[in-house]
Amino acid sequence: MTLPPEQPTPRNFPPSHLTPPDGAAATIGVPTEQVDAVTEAGARKGRILAWGLWDWGSAAFNAVVTTFVFTVYLTSESFGPSGTVEAQLGWALAIAGLLIAALAPITGQRSDTSGRRKLWLAVNTYIVVALTLAMIFVLPAPEYLLLGLFLVAAGNVFFEFASVNYNAMLVQVSTPRSIGRVSGFGWGMGYVGGIVLLLIVYFGFIQPEVGLFGVTGDNGLDVRVTMVVSAIWFGLFALPVLLTVPEYRNPAAVDRGKVSFFGSYARLGRDIRRLWDEQRNTVWFLLASAVFRDGLAGVFTFGGVLAASVFGFSAGEVIIFAIAANVVAGISTIAVGALDDRLGAKPVIMTALIGLVVSGLIVFFLHDGGQIVFWTAGLALCLFVGPAQSASRTFLARLIPAGREGEVFGLYATTGRAVSFLAPTAFALFVTIGGEPYFGILGIVLVIALGLALLIPVKATRKAAPVTAG
């Protein structure tokens, strides 16, 4: 039955060719474009959350394996004389750093050209999960030291490879107007995830004499079970980004075609030369960020050492401070992400680095003031670390030519590793000269200040370099 011509068509009878969303829009008079925009925004928010959960899960490796639990366990006297095991850990990580420096740009470039960025994120992530899980077999005895060192070093290599692809996905889950907030959200999720996991493993397994499931410290079981929990944690929270964010296929990158493994180095050389000729600003930023990022790493690497040796923190107080530091860094990173989008990444980085230099000098000059100085000025340091890290990632993401995100973020990892000796060397040198541990603060401040000086002439503009075949 048809309606008489003089009567208007009821609004709940949309034309049959409309899709269900179009029909729903027609019944209430909402433009179809608005429905599409809302749908896309909802999908983007879900993808941002899924992407950030990888950072949340990665705290299992960053905070538990390499910072507060497994490496501390591995350098205990159960594995060998004090001083010897620390040196061996250093050499193992140095070898890992060289492999990362040599291979990260290549793996990033190949994931760009293959259009399988998410696949390689999955492969490298779950290799890290498997290596973390294997740490349960590292018993507290000298003959297991080599196994433990191998697992930590290999984990670092594959974690960096995964991070190259993860960082490159930032442009897939954000827009030019939201990239700062999205990056800050990811870094913040990493800090908060570290807090939650540290609380779980510390109070669940490490601190009590008899922990969850009857786990004790006998034969290092508390630490070894913690590695199992960490592996499961990372494995679970890595799934959302793999299931939610679509695979990346940039036509400009894929059209470049595949080359052999060694041919990738020839292509990389040409790309770096082209980047220097056409986007020299990006090269200078890679150099500047490598220096100040090493200084940022030094803040956390030596923060616990200084807390214990200079300010008299007990082992338990160091962990409590570490949790507080992660809380401060996480909150500030998420909050400052909006400023990144409004003001740009460079002002955020500059402000953060200046804040770090000032806070570090306060810790140095007022070290006789006791723990209250470290709690205040030390947490101030943490206030600026996260925003500097996050804004550094967004600054580079805005500079990268489309289709070369993996490759350039691979160079980002490489340059960071290439100067990773700066903060430890400066710390040791100033301690040697000054004769007291607190002089090491000046070494870290010097590295951060050098990175700040290198960043000043870098322009916060983008000049897209063409991506050509070959």
PDB file of C-alpha atoms in Angstrom, residues 107-238:
ATOM      1  CA  THR A 107      63.521  -4.461  10.933  1.00  0.00           C
ATOM      2  CA  GLY A 108      61.503  -1.231  10.941  1.00  0.00           C
ATOM      3  CA  GLN A 109      62.139  -0.616   7.255  1.00  0.00           C
ATOM      4  CA  ARG A 110      61.154  -4.164   6.309  1.00  0.00           C
ATOM      5  CA  SER A 111      57.919  -3.999   8.309  1.00  0.00           C
ATOM      6  CA  ASP A 112      57.067  -0.766   6.432  1.00  0.00           C
ATOM      7  CA  THR A 113      57.642  -2.235   2.991  1.00  0.00           C
ATOM      8  CA  SER A 114      55.966  -5.568   3.759  1.00  0.00           C
ATOM      9  CA  GLY A 115      52.807  -3.944   5.104  1.00  0.00           C
ATOM     10  CA  ARG A 116      52.975  -6.310   8.099  1.00  0.00           C
ATOM     11  CA  ARG A 117      53.764  -3.959  10.953  1.00  0.00           C
ATOM     12  CA  LYS A 118      51.228  -5.513  13.315  1.00  0.00           C
ATOM     13  CA  LEU A 119      52.473  -9.008  12.507  1.00  0.00           C
ATOM     14  CA  TRP A 120      56.028  -8.104  13.524  1.00  0.00           C
ATOM     15  CA  LEU A 121      54.776  -6.352  16.635  1.00  0.00           C
ATOM     16  CA  ALA A 122      53.077  -9.625  17.576  1.00  0.00           C
ATOM     17  CA  VAL A 123      56.095 -11.805  16.740  1.00  0.00           C
ATOM     18  CA  ASN A 124      58.588  -9.712  18.699  1.00  0.00           C
ATOM     19  CA  THR A 125      56.229  -9.161  21.633  1.00  0.00           C
ATOM     20  CA  TYR A 126      55.593 -12.845  22.159  1.00  0.00           C
ATOM     21  CA  ILE A 127      59.267 -13.710  21.802  1.00  0.00           C
ATOM     22  CA  VAL A 128      59.794 -11.342  24.768  1.00  0.00           C
ATOM     23  CA  VAL A 129      56.945 -13.085  26.595  1.00  0.00           C
ATOM     24  CA  ALA A 130      58.565 -16.488  25.964  1.00  0.00           C
ATOM     25  CA  LEU A 131      61.991 -15.271  27.118  1.00  0.00           C
ATOM     26  CA  THR A 132      60.448 -13.806  30.290  1.00  0.00           C
ATOM     27  CA  LEU A 133      58.630 -17.066  30.953  1.00  0.00           C
ATOM     28  CA  ALA A 134      61.912 -18.985  30.550  1.00  0.00           C
ATOM     29  CA  MET A 135      63.422 -16.992  33.429  1.00  0.00           C
ATOM     30  CA  ILE A 136      61.691 -19.379  35.840  1.00  0.00           C
ATOM     31  CA  PHE A 137      64.497 -21.832  35.037  1.00  0.00           C
ATOM     32  CA  VAL A 138      67.238 -19.458  36.279  1.00  0.00           C
ATOM     33  CA  LEU A 139      68.113 -20.925  39.678  1.00  0.00           C
ATOM     34  CA  PRO A 140      70.247 -18.884  42.135  1.00  0.00           C
ATOM     35  CA  ALA A 141      73.584 -20.524  41.343  1.00  0.00           C
ATOM     36  CA  PRO A 142      76.669 -19.407  39.361  1.00  0.00           C
ATOM     37  CA  GLU A 143      76.102 -22.009  36.647  1.00  0.00           C
ATOM     38  CA  TYR A 144      72.772 -20.347  35.765  1.00  0.00           C
ATOM     39  CA  LEU A 145      74.219 -16.847  35.373  1.00  0.00           C
ATOM     40  CA  LEU A 146      74.924 -17.253  31.661  1.00  0.00           C
ATOM     41  CA  LEU A 147      71.349 -18.383  31.012  1.00  0.00           C
ATOM     42  CA  GLY A 148      69.977 -15.419  32.943  1.00  0.00           C
ATOM     43  CA  LEU A 149      72.222 -12.959  31.102  1.00  0.00           C
ATOM     44  CA  PHE A 150      71.223 -14.409  27.741  1.00  0.00           C
ATOM     45  CA  LEU A 151      67.507 -14.142  28.539  1.00  0.00           C
ATOM     46  CA  VAL A 152      67.795 -10.522  29.700  1.00  0.00           C
ATOM     47  CA  ALA A 153      69.949  -9.482  26.728  1.00  0.00           C
ATOM     48  CA  ALA A 154      67.788 -11.274  24.160  1.00  0.00           C
ATOM     49  CA  GLY A 155      64.670  -9.853  25.802  1.00  0.00           C
ATOM     50  CA  ASN A 156      66.084  -6.339  25.405  1.00  0.00           C
ATOM     51  CA  VAL A 157      66.776  -6.911  21.715  1.00  0.00           C
ATOM     52  CA  PHE A 158      63.316  -8.200  20.842  1.00  0.00           C
ATOM     53  CA  PHE A 159      61.599  -5.669  23.113  1.00  0.00           C
ATOM     54  CA  GLU A 160      63.264  -2.850  21.164  1.00  0.00           C
ATOM     55  CA  PHE A 161      62.224  -4.458  17.867  1.00  0.00           C
ATOM     56  CA  ALA A 162      58.645  -4.627  19.137  1.00  0.00           C
ATOM     57  CA  SER A 163      58.835  -1.008  20.343  1.00  0.00           C
ATOM     58  CA  VAL A 164      59.884   0.180  16.873  1.00  0.00           C
ATOM     59  CA  ASN A 165      56.652  -1.181  15.383  1.00  0.00           C
ATOM     60  CA  TYR A 166      54.581  -0.082  18.370  1.00  0.00           C
ATOM     61  CA  ASN A 167      55.858   3.510  18.196  1.00  0.00           C
ATOM     62  CA  ALA A 168      55.288   3.566  14.433  1.00  0.00           C
ATOM     63  CA  MET A 169      51.614   2.669  15.044  1.00  0.00           C
ATOM     64  CA  LEU A 170      51.128   5.986  16.867  1.00  0.00           C
ATOM     65  CA  VAL A 171      50.141   7.664  13.603  1.00  0.00           C
ATOM     66  CA  GLN A 172      47.531   4.944  12.990  1.00  0.00           C
ATOM     67  CA  VAL A 173      45.614   5.534  16.217  1.00  0.00           C
ATOM     68  CA  SER A 174      45.851   9.328  16.399  1.00  0.00           C
ATOM     69  CA  THR A 175      45.206  12.407  14.317  1.00  0.00           C
ATOM     70  CA  PRO A 176      47.507  15.410  13.862  1.00  0.00           C
ATOM     71  CA  ARG A 177      45.420  17.225  16.488  1.00  0.00           C
ATOM     72  CA  SER A 178      45.475  14.411  19.052  1.00  0.00           C
ATOM     73  CA  ILE A 179      48.884  12.809  18.630  1.00  0.00           C
ATOM     74  CA  GLY A 180      50.333  14.424  21.781  1.00  0.00           C
ATOM     75  CA  ARG A 181      47.474  13.279  23.990  1.00  0.00           C
ATOM     76  CA  VAL A 182      47.570   9.777  22.541  1.00  0.00           C
ATOM     77  CA  SER A 183      51.336   9.444  23.025  1.00  0.00           C
ATOM     78  CA  GLY A 184      51.063  10.806  26.573  1.00  0.00           C
ATOM     79  CA  PHE A 185      48.264   8.367  27.282  1.00  0.00           C
ATOM     80  CA  GLY A 186      50.464   5.467  26.156  1.00  0.00           C
ATOM     81  CA  TRP A 187      53.459   6.517  28.254  1.00  0.00           C
ATOM     82  CA  GLY A 188      51.178   7.157  31.222  1.00  0.00           C
ATOM     83  CA  MET A 189      49.615   3.713  30.879  1.00  0.00           C
ATOM     84  CA  GLY A 190      53.125   2.239  30.987  1.00  0.00           C
ATOM     85  CA  TYR A 191      53.917   3.983  34.265  1.00  0.00           C
ATOM     86  CA  VAL A 192      50.582   3.072  35.865  1.00  0.00           C
ATOM     87  CA  GLY A 193      50.861  -0.518  34.664  1.00  0.00           C
ATOM     88  CA  GLY A 194      54.289  -0.714  36.281  1.00  0.00           C
ATOM     89  CA  ILE A 195      52.852   0.507  39.578  1.00  0.00           C
ATOM     90  CA  VAL A 196      50.051  -2.048  39.592  1.00  0.00           C
ATOM     91  CA  LEU A 197      52.291  -4.965  38.642  1.00  0.00           C
ATOM     92  CA  LEU A 198      55.009  -4.008  41.126  1.00  0.00           C
ATOM     93  CA  LEU A 199      52.441  -3.860  43.917  1.00  0.00           C
ATOM     94  CA  ILE A 200      51.074  -7.268  42.921  1.00  0.00           C
ATOM     95  CA  VAL A 201      54.419  -9.055  42.780  1.00  0.00           C
ATOM     96  CA  TYR A 202      55.988  -7.234  45.738  1.00  0.00           C
ATOM     97  CA  PHE A 203      53.177  -7.854  48.207  1.00  0.00           C
ATOM     98  CA  GLY A 204      52.063 -11.109  46.588  1.00  0.00           C
ATOM     99  CA  PHE A 205      55.376 -12.925  46.266  1.00  0.00           C
ATOM    100  CA  ILE A 206      58.539 -11.019  47.206  1.00  0.00           C
ATOM    101  CA  GLN A 207      57.869  -9.278  50.510  1.00  0.00           C
ATOM    102  CA  PRO A 208      55.988 -11.951  52.539  1.00  0.00           C
ATOM    103  CA  GLU A 209      57.813 -15.013  53.852  1.00  0.00           C
ATOM    104  CA  VAL A 210      55.056 -17.143  52.356  1.00  0.00           C
ATOM    105  CA  GLY A 211      53.376 -15.494  49.395  1.00  0.00           C
ATOM    106  CA  LEU A 212      50.452 -16.385  47.195  1.00  0.00           C
ATOM    107  CA  PHE A 213      50.052 -20.072  46.364  1.00  0.00           C
ATOM    108  CA  GLY A 214      52.542 -20.879  49.144  1.00  0.00           C
ATOM    109  CA  VAL A 215      55.489 -19.392  47.240  1.00  0.00           C
ATOM    110  CA  THR A 216      58.574 -18.695  49.358  1.00  0.00           C
ATOM    111  CA  GLY A 217      62.017 -17.271  48.715  1.00  0.00           C
ATOM    112  CA  ASP A 218      63.655 -20.707  48.810  1.00  0.00           C
ATOM    113  CA  ASN A 219      65.779 -21.308  45.727  1.00  0.00           C
ATOM    114  CA  GLY A 220      64.704 -17.921  44.331  1.00  0.00           C
ATOM    115  CA  LEU A 221      61.186 -19.211  43.756  1.00  0.00           C
ATOM    116  CA  ASP A 222      59.536 -15.887  44.601  1.00  0.00           C
ATOM    117  CA  VAL A 223      61.457 -14.066  41.861  1.00  0.00           C
ATOM    118  CA  ARG A 224      61.113 -16.924  39.389  1.00  0.00           C
ATOM    119  CA  VAL A 225      57.337 -17.108  39.837  1.00  0.00           C
ATOM    120  CA  THR A 226      57.228 -13.330  39.467  1.00  0.00           C
ATOM    121  CA  MET A 227      58.686 -13.807  35.986  1.00  0.00           C
ATOM    122  CA  VAL A 228      55.829 -16.154  35.092  1.00  0.00           C
ATOM    123  CA  VAL A 229      53.289 -13.598  36.310  1.00  0.00           C
ATOM    124  CA  SER A 230      55.075 -10.892  34.315  1.00  0.00           C
ATOM    125  CA  ALA A 231      55.057 -12.978  31.143  1.00  0.00           C
ATOM    126  CA  ILE A 232      51.322 -13.654  31.468  1.00  0.00           C
ATOM    127  CA  TRP A 233      50.697  -9.965  32.203  1.00  0.00           C
ATOM    128  CA  PHE A 234      52.507  -8.801  29.060  1.00  0.00           C
ATOM    129  CA  GLY A 235      51.001 -11.523  26.893  1.00  0.00           C
ATOM    130  CA  LEU A 236      47.426 -10.686  27.903  1.00  0.00           C
ATOM    131  CA  PHE A 237      47.660  -6.908  27.635  1.00  0.00           C
ATOM    132  CA  ALA A 238      49.412  -7.112  24.250  1.00  0.00           C
TER     133      ALA A 238
END
